[in-house]
XYZ file of C-alpha atoms in Angstrom:
565
model
C 34.469 9.016 1.358
C 31.846 10.039 -1.160
C 32.491 13.011 -3.450
C 29.935 14.981 -1.426
C 32.337 15.622 1.415
C 35.760 15.389 -0.233
C 38.177 17.980 0.965
C 38.579 20.829 -1.466
C 41.884 20.586 -3.233
C 44.068 23.566 -3.970
C 47.038 24.222 -6.195
C 48.925 25.602 -3.235
C 51.183 23.042 -1.574
C 52.961 23.712 1.678
C 56.680 23.115 1.519
C 57.957 20.903 4.298
C 56.525 18.127 6.395
C 53.043 16.739 6.601
C 50.446 19.199 7.886
C 49.046 18.296 11.303
C 45.321 17.592 11.566
C 45.351 18.658 15.219
C 46.776 22.151 14.853
C 45.057 25.330 15.962
C 42.240 26.711 13.856
C 44.302 29.721 12.746
C 47.249 27.677 11.460
C 44.980 25.169 9.744
C 43.098 27.984 8.016
C 46.471 29.462 6.913
C 47.622 26.010 5.683
C 50.794 26.024 7.794
C 52.131 23.544 10.327
C 51.134 24.401 13.887
C 53.539 23.884 16.789
C 50.498 22.920 18.906
C 51.698 24.681 22.027
C 49.185 24.404 24.901
C 46.652 27.204 25.104
C 47.863 29.300 22.162
C 50.365 28.227 19.539
C 53.633 30.174 19.224
C 53.175 30.550 15.456
C 50.244 32.861 16.124
C 51.472 34.687 19.205
C 54.951 35.365 17.780
C 53.473 36.902 14.622
C 50.911 39.033 16.437
C 47.957 36.954 15.309
C 45.137 35.809 17.533
C 45.189 32.058 18.052
C 41.631 30.727 17.729
C 42.449 27.646 19.763
C 42.087 23.964 18.992
C 39.030 22.066 17.793
C 38.072 19.299 20.170
C 36.863 17.096 17.314
C 37.862 16.637 13.679
C 35.816 15.008 10.960
C 36.983 11.565 9.802
C 39.112 11.502 6.668
C 37.148 8.702 5.038
C 36.607 4.982 4.963
C 32.890 4.922 5.682
C 30.259 3.320 3.514
C 27.774 5.855 2.337
C 24.402 5.713 0.722
C 24.323 8.352 -1.989
C 22.906 8.860 -5.427
C 24.470 10.539 -8.413
C 22.352 13.680 -8.185
C 23.962 14.647 -4.875
C 27.455 15.095 -6.305
C 28.768 18.238 -4.715
C 30.536 21.064 -6.463
C 33.642 22.256 -4.695
C 33.214 25.961 -5.390
C 32.299 28.018 -2.344
C 30.779 31.435 -2.935
C 33.193 34.248 -2.188
C 32.345 36.774 0.484
C 33.405 35.171 3.758
C 35.355 37.592 5.909
C 37.345 34.975 7.773
C 39.472 31.930 7.192
C 37.755 28.576 7.490
C 39.194 25.204 8.435
C 39.130 22.310 5.995
C 36.383 20.571 8.013
C 34.236 23.688 7.994
C 34.853 24.140 4.292
C 33.737 20.584 3.591
C 30.524 21.104 5.550
C 29.857 24.481 3.965
C 30.275 22.975 0.508
C 27.834 20.210 1.423
C 25.340 22.743 2.776
C 25.553 24.887 -0.346
C 25.320 22.058 -2.840
C 23.175 19.466 -1.094
C 21.443 20.623 2.095
C 19.989 23.771 0.509
C 18.621 21.937 -2.588
C 17.227 19.281 -0.239
C 15.421 21.872 1.894
C 13.911 23.248 -1.326
C 12.678 19.777 -2.298
C 8.984 20.399 -1.541
C 8.557 24.174 -1.783
C 10.735 26.980 -3.095
C 11.697 29.574 -0.491
C 13.955 32.619 -0.449
C 14.891 31.533 3.066
C 17.095 28.769 1.638
C 17.592 30.134 -1.869
C 19.106 33.352 -0.578
C 18.770 34.495 3.036
C 20.530 31.862 5.168
C 23.642 31.485 3.027
C 23.954 35.246 2.571
C 23.810 35.912 6.308
C 26.291 33.092 6.958
C 28.877 34.997 4.894
C 28.810 38.012 7.190
C 27.733 36.593 10.564
C 30.065 34.055 12.248
C 27.265 32.777 14.503
C 25.133 31.798 11.502
C 28.220 30.408 9.766
C 28.961 27.976 12.616
C 25.274 26.993 12.901
C 25.214 26.252 9.153
C 28.348 24.107 9.451
C 26.777 22.190 12.351
C 23.508 21.474 10.522
C 25.424 20.366 7.446
C 27.532 17.887 9.449
C 24.445 16.389 11.097
C 22.542 16.246 7.807
C 25.450 14.550 6.061
C 25.808 11.961 8.806
C 22.054 11.240 8.780
C 21.942 10.780 5.008
C 25.080 8.648 5.020
C 23.267 6.218 7.322
C 20.016 6.263 5.343
C 18.094 8.712 7.600
C 17.701 6.330 10.576
C 15.575 7.073 13.601
C 17.937 9.221 15.711
C 18.946 8.497 19.280
C 21.715 9.669 21.593
C 25.042 9.001 19.868
C 27.807 10.013 22.309
C 30.573 8.457 20.195
C 29.484 9.938 16.863
C 32.341 12.129 15.605
C 30.078 14.050 13.234
C 27.702 14.944 16.045
C 30.571 15.860 18.372
C 31.982 18.158 15.702
C 28.515 19.652 15.150
C 28.000 20.235 18.874
C 31.251 22.173 19.047
C 30.116 24.297 16.091
C 26.722 24.885 17.726
C 28.483 25.942 20.914
C 30.565 28.465 18.967
C 27.406 29.842 17.351
C 25.603 30.137 20.678
C 28.547 31.855 22.370
C 28.838 34.375 19.536
C 25.128 35.164 19.826
C 25.420 35.596 23.587
C 28.230 38.128 23.204
C 25.972 40.258 20.998
C 22.727 39.885 22.937
C 22.657 43.625 23.777
C 23.222 44.675 20.163
C 21.080 47.578 18.962
C 21.566 46.616 15.314
C 18.017 46.238 13.896
C 19.267 43.461 11.613
C 20.475 41.380 14.550
C 17.001 39.900 15.109
C 17.323 38.186 11.707
C 20.703 36.778 12.775
C 19.267 35.475 16.043
C 16.218 33.965 14.350
C 18.237 32.258 11.603
C 20.525 30.723 14.243
C 17.491 29.688 16.260
C 15.969 27.993 13.216
C 19.228 26.165 12.450
C 19.416 25.038 16.098
C 15.862 23.659 15.801
C 16.639 21.676 12.642
C 19.919 20.356 14.073
C 18.211 19.154 17.254
C 15.335 17.558 15.333
C 17.774 15.633 13.127
C 19.539 14.413 16.277
C 16.247 13.416 17.899
C 16.612 16.013 20.672
C 12.981 17.097 20.630
C 12.964 18.865 23.990
C 15.840 21.145 22.966
C 14.342 21.659 19.508
C 10.997 22.840 20.873
C 12.762 25.048 23.422
C 14.680 26.798 20.625
C 11.500 27.011 18.540
C 9.602 28.723 21.328
C 12.487 31.149 21.919
C 12.312 32.204 18.280
C 8.531 32.501 18.378
C 8.682 34.759 21.441
C 10.965 37.107 19.492
C 8.444 37.171 16.643
C 5.597 37.815 19.075
C 7.442 40.760 20.611
C 7.903 42.228 17.130
C 4.360 41.247 16.042
C 6.104 39.941 12.939
C 3.585 37.136 12.404
C 1.036 39.705 11.197
C 3.100 39.931 8.002
C 1.825 36.485 6.991
C -1.810 37.613 7.008
C -1.524 41.237 5.950
C 1.804 41.840 4.194
C 2.554 45.528 3.671
C 5.007 47.322 1.400
C 6.788 48.847 4.393
C 10.254 47.651 5.326
C 9.981 44.567 7.514
C 12.146 43.981 10.571
C 12.124 40.228 9.926
C 12.301 38.540 6.544
C 8.853 37.139 5.715
C 10.248 33.754 4.636
C 11.823 33.435 8.086
C 8.558 34.308 9.829
C 6.734 31.758 7.653
C 9.204 29.012 8.600
C 8.698 29.599 12.328
C 4.924 29.858 11.920
C 4.772 26.533 10.070
C 6.923 24.739 12.659
C 4.793 26.339 15.375
C 1.659 24.843 13.799
C 3.262 21.391 13.536
C 4.272 21.557 17.214
C 0.553 21.346 18.073
C 0.808 17.553 17.855
C 3.744 17.374 20.271
C 2.272 18.564 23.561
C 4.506 21.605 24.028
C 1.799 24.257 24.189
C 1.779 25.235 20.527
C 0.823 26.930 18.422
C 1.862 30.160 20.105
C 1.465 32.509 17.145
C -2.149 31.482 16.322
C -2.090 33.283 12.983
C -5.742 32.382 12.393
C -6.657 34.956 15.059
C -5.355 37.676 12.735
C -7.985 36.831 10.124
C -11.111 38.944 9.874
C -14.295 38.090 7.994
C -13.669 40.833 5.447
C -10.074 39.785 4.794
C -9.370 38.889 1.173
C -8.028 35.451 2.148
C -11.492 34.626 3.537
C -13.448 35.869 0.524
C -14.418 32.859 -1.640
C -15.209 35.161 -4.564
C -11.575 36.270 -4.931
C -9.608 33.652 -6.907
C -6.046 32.719 -6.048
C -3.423 34.216 -8.347
C -0.459 31.960 -7.560
C 0.847 29.222 -5.269
C 1.936 31.745 -2.633
C -1.659 33.010 -2.401
C -2.797 29.426 -1.822
C -0.209 28.772 0.891
C -0.820 32.064 2.694
C -4.589 31.512 2.722
C -4.274 27.879 3.812
C -1.890 28.312 6.756
C -4.563 29.623 9.201
C -6.831 26.678 8.354
C -3.968 24.240 8.896
C -3.457 25.817 12.314
C -7.157 25.624 13.203
C -7.493 21.980 12.153
C -4.336 20.872 13.962
C -5.419 22.685 17.140
C -8.816 21.001 17.027
C -7.902 17.449 16.086
C -4.776 17.085 18.227
C -6.528 16.995 21.641
C -9.554 15.108 20.252
C -8.025 12.249 18.299
C -8.144 8.855 20.025
C -9.611 10.237 23.232
C -11.786 7.748 25.166
C -15.509 7.981 24.279
C -16.443 9.227 27.766
C -13.995 12.136 27.424
C -15.447 13.088 24.056
C -19.036 12.587 25.203
C -18.852 15.149 28.004
C -18.188 18.023 25.601
C -19.528 16.470 22.415
C -22.083 19.157 21.516
C -19.570 21.984 21.880
C -16.864 20.025 20.043
C -19.249 19.081 17.244
C -20.188 22.743 16.766
C -16.494 23.690 16.535
C -15.959 20.836 14.089
C -18.737 22.134 11.826
C -17.424 25.703 11.965
C -13.908 24.634 11.003
C -15.251 22.393 8.250
C -17.275 25.307 6.885
C -14.133 27.417 6.541
C -12.177 24.505 5.099
C -14.913 23.876 2.534
C -14.719 27.462 1.309
C -10.978 27.153 0.926
C -11.306 23.808 -0.882
C -13.685 25.333 -3.442
C -11.230 28.154 -4.189
C -8.361 25.674 -4.312
C -10.128 23.382 -6.787
C -10.950 26.342 -9.015
C -7.318 27.453 -9.049
C -6.112 23.864 -9.561
C -8.337 23.231 -12.590
C -7.663 26.626 -14.205
C -3.948 27.086 -13.535
C -2.253 23.722 -12.890
C -1.167 23.126 -16.498
C 0.372 26.614 -16.681
C 2.489 26.265 -13.558
C 6.152 25.302 -13.414
C 7.069 21.818 -12.237
C 8.096 23.196 -8.820
C 4.770 25.025 -8.470
C 2.842 21.917 -9.532
C 4.721 19.965 -6.879
C 3.664 22.504 -4.254
C 0.044 22.389 -5.378
C 0.073 18.575 -5.300
C 1.344 18.716 -1.704
C -1.492 21.074 -0.739
C -3.991 18.633 -2.279
C -2.546 15.835 -0.120
C -2.806 18.110 2.923
C -6.469 18.759 2.190
C -7.279 15.066 1.765
C -5.493 14.140 4.990
C -6.870 17.005 7.053
C -10.411 16.447 5.795
C -10.570 12.820 6.891
C -8.818 13.646 10.184
C -11.347 16.392 10.906
C -14.274 14.123 10.029
C -13.069 11.267 12.266
C -11.485 13.006 15.257
C -14.614 12.765 17.450
C -15.229 9.019 17.086
C -13.451 8.367 20.378
C -12.386 4.769 20.778
C -15.096 3.409 18.474
C -12.823 2.328 15.629
C -15.699 0.572 13.829
C -17.018 3.996 12.757
C -13.855 4.424 10.692
C -15.101 1.766 8.252
C -17.220 4.511 6.672
C -14.110 6.453 5.669
C -12.120 3.769 3.844
C -12.566 5.516 0.487
C -11.209 8.769 1.990
C -8.107 6.984 3.242
C -7.738 5.183 -0.068
C -7.739 8.513 -1.914
C -4.855 9.695 0.296
C -2.805 6.661 -0.758
C -3.661 7.121 -4.443
C -2.570 10.764 -4.399
C 0.619 10.161 -2.405
C 1.660 7.259 -4.615
C 1.071 9.404 -7.712
C 3.110 12.200 -6.122
C 6.050 9.899 -5.376
C 5.990 8.530 -8.925
C 5.855 11.990 -10.492
C 8.600 13.430 -8.273
C 11.253 10.732 -7.768
C 13.684 13.305 -6.346
C 12.568 12.933 -2.738
C 14.182 15.217 -0.153
C 15.543 13.713 3.056
C 14.607 16.795 5.071
C 12.077 19.589 4.672
C 11.019 22.372 6.977
C 7.450 22.157 5.661
C 4.824 19.549 6.249
C 4.492 17.122 3.337
C 2.981 13.642 3.148
C 3.825 12.209 6.579
C 0.785 13.289 8.672
C -1.746 12.154 6.051
C -0.020 8.813 5.403
C 0.587 8.121 9.098
C -3.066 8.751 9.961
C -4.080 6.403 7.139
C -1.618 3.714 8.258
C -2.868 3.979 11.815
C -6.597 4.659 11.632
C -7.950 3.082 8.443
C -9.777 -0.196 9.100
C -8.984 -1.684 5.692
C -5.789 -3.715 6.051
C -4.810 -3.322 2.394
C -4.990 0.474 2.566
C -3.085 0.507 5.864
C -0.402 -1.798 4.550
C 0.127 0.268 1.431
C 0.459 3.367 3.637
C 3.199 1.602 5.618
C 4.959 0.690 2.374
C 4.966 4.350 1.301
C 6.533 5.421 4.599
C 9.146 2.658 4.434
C 9.985 3.661 0.874
C 10.723 7.296 1.715
C 12.711 7.760 4.956
C 12.793 11.491 5.636
C 11.901 14.291 8.000
C 9.277 17.009 7.506
C 9.795 19.647 10.170
C 8.795 18.021 13.445
C 7.551 14.810 11.763
C 9.923 11.862 11.254
C 8.756 9.187 8.797
C 10.817 6.478 10.537
C 9.229 7.230 13.884
C 5.741 7.351 12.364
C 6.129 4.087 10.461
C 7.627 2.316 13.485
C 4.628 3.371 15.568
C 2.008 2.596 12.896
C 3.550 -0.767 11.961
C 3.785 -1.856 15.600
C 0.134 -0.855 16.061
C -0.846 -2.990 13.077
C 1.291 -5.858 14.361
C -0.476 -5.717 17.734
C -3.873 -5.724 16.031
C -2.997 -8.633 13.763
C -1.598 -10.734 16.601
C -4.588 -9.943 18.809
C -7.123 -10.678 16.061
C -5.404 -13.960 15.215
C -5.399 -14.971 18.872
C -9.083 -14.061 19.235
C -10.002 -15.939 16.053
C -11.134 -12.882 14.099
C -8.427 -13.399 11.449
C -7.451 -16.826 10.051
C -4.177 -18.153 11.413
C -3.308 -19.939 8.167
C -1.961 -18.475 4.925
C -5.289 -16.961 3.847
C -4.492 -13.585 2.200
C -5.918 -10.493 3.882
C -3.876 -7.803 2.086
C -2.814 -6.842 -1.425
C 0.434 -4.907 -1.358
C 1.414 -2.144 -3.785
C 3.096 -4.687 -6.060
C -0.131 -6.690 -6.322
C 1.025 -9.569 -4.101
C -1.414 -11.254 -1.727
C -0.195 -11.534 1.870
C -1.549 -13.335 4.925
C -1.640 -11.956 8.459
C 1.307 -14.116 9.487
C 3.321 -12.815 6.546
C 2.517 -9.217 7.497
C 3.669 -9.777 11.074
C 6.878 -11.358 9.783
C 7.587 -8.448 7.410
C 7.004 -5.877 10.160
C 9.357 -7.787 12.435
C 12.033 -7.805 9.724
C 11.709 -4.030 9.347
C 12.030 -3.645 13.102
C 15.178 -5.760 13.121
C 16.648 -3.751 10.276
C 15.913 -0.440 11.923
C 19.221 1.321 12.125
C 19.106 2.844 15.561
C 22.290 4.736 16.425
C 24.422 2.382 14.340
C 23.062 -0.449 16.513
C 25.718 0.337 19.162
C 23.521 3.041 20.661
C 20.640 0.647 21.319
C 19.962 0.225 25.013
C 19.621 -3.547 24.757
C 19.742 -6.264 22.129
C 15.960 -6.740 22.038
C 15.587 -3.286 20.479
C 17.730 -4.357 17.554
C 15.998 -7.713 17.236
C 12.602 -6.079 16.914
C 11.023 -7.307 20.168
C 10.280 -3.883 21.637
C 7.836 -1.022 21.877
C 8.593 1.944 19.595
C 8.112 4.163 22.646
C 11.386 2.776 24.027
C 13.283 4.364 21.151
C 12.644 7.900 22.376
C 12.138 7.248 26.070
C 14.522 10.081 27.008
C 12.264 12.686 25.341
C 10.404 14.410 28.177
C 7.589 15.855 26.055
C 6.800 12.532 24.349
C 3.847 11.730 26.619
C 2.005 14.698 25.110
C 2.420 13.614 21.488
C -0.891 12.868 19.773
C 0.607 9.854 17.961
C 1.829 8.390 21.267
C -1.601 8.902 22.804
C -3.114 7.111 19.814
C -0.717 4.185 20.139
C -1.322 3.832 23.883
C -5.099 3.930 23.355
C -4.942 1.185 20.751
C -2.560 -0.948 22.839
C -4.921 -0.661 25.807
C -7.864 -1.690 23.646
C -5.981 -4.726 22.321
C -5.426 -5.912 25.890
C -9.198 -6.268 26.367
C -9.524 -8.951 23.644
C -9.935 -12.504 25.009
C -7.188 -14.756 23.592
C -8.407 -17.997 22.001
C -5.343 -18.962 20.016
C -1.747 -18.041 19.391
C 0.678 -17.325 16.565
C 3.062 -20.130 15.825
């Protein structure tokens, strides 16, 4: 076992026989041998203590190969302040959360949500405590396997342990659902957010979006989302960092066909609001992020239903859609001018963390701009040739970002590079630019809120593979070793070599430790990426799935004149 999850040692040693790993929670927390009597142990009942019962699952002691780097070495100190005893498994997970999961979640943007709020509440609220332990166990297991594309894993001990912890958290929340404590809404929302992240890491998108919408409905009832547009000095019922996290996930859900965004924070903007006034310069990164969030919401809402729609669907409403496109672009342009002014005047004075955040916003702007410009082309992919330089700029900026910030988080609650790079890998007509986008996604397996880089690269690479095979068969691309791509290392590659490399990546894809794959062809690489998440009910509404299906249908119309050997 890696040092990250080593049990915390103590100078206290119990006199007597070996401690049982299957004792009740109370005896294990007290570091005494449990008699393991059915129902409630006699050690507890005879001494007047409440027996907390037996855990159904325990974490493995060790013996697994793990993929870790030196920077993730965990410290064993746990902050004092917990009002209850914790088991050794819970303590291991809490240590991992404190020393690795929290720094990871702060990997793109600083936030008091993770720097302070969540861990503080977990020390006084058992429901949050168990939800934190669950997320930590799932995060650890995902990182230990190299952040694979998740699928159902019924035999995964870490997930079974996490599910039991999530159940404890949910039951504790249910018992307090009638609480009149004004602070309880923060407890409920933090648990809800941790449930969302846990389900996303497990690939349970339907549950994740259900929890997300439950949290958003609470915020709507409190009108808490107004804080993001017009923060006031009055005491807030909900921590603003918590509201911001839900609002950002709500915006990202737009691409997943679940009815989002529900908060629609852009509707709270008025023409005379300071965030809309181009004459007022930004003062700091938080000003930039707060002003940008409504535009991110507007662009996502517009492009999601438009992208990759058939030309006849676009044509019916083209005039109205084009007018909306121009209006959104007008607002975006005003923001971009203010952003560039702040970037040129303040970038050198910012801390490294603030520079990282500003660099991410620049990538957002590049990706959103080209998506907004191209979302009404329908199925006419030839029009995209005009935007190769835009896509190329996305790759240049993302590659520079990854070189400047080698400490790449495995999970973030905020959007980062994935949408911009995926759109480039999928839509750009220049094979070199597309291939380099795929290489960037392969190089950094991670999750950004609702976006999974492994899922995106599997979809984009399969789309490119279909195109290459179809174009070779139709004679549009040479079948020999003629190079058509220059990779990021400067190597020239032919179409056949690209297909072979994609197939190798598909075969190496670590889906549920291989054992969870539904049939051998999925492991061998002869499959559609859509099969990987076929149990997800909302998948048919995902914009990326719609794009893939549209391209696959178009490839079927090409007349075959040859074949790949």
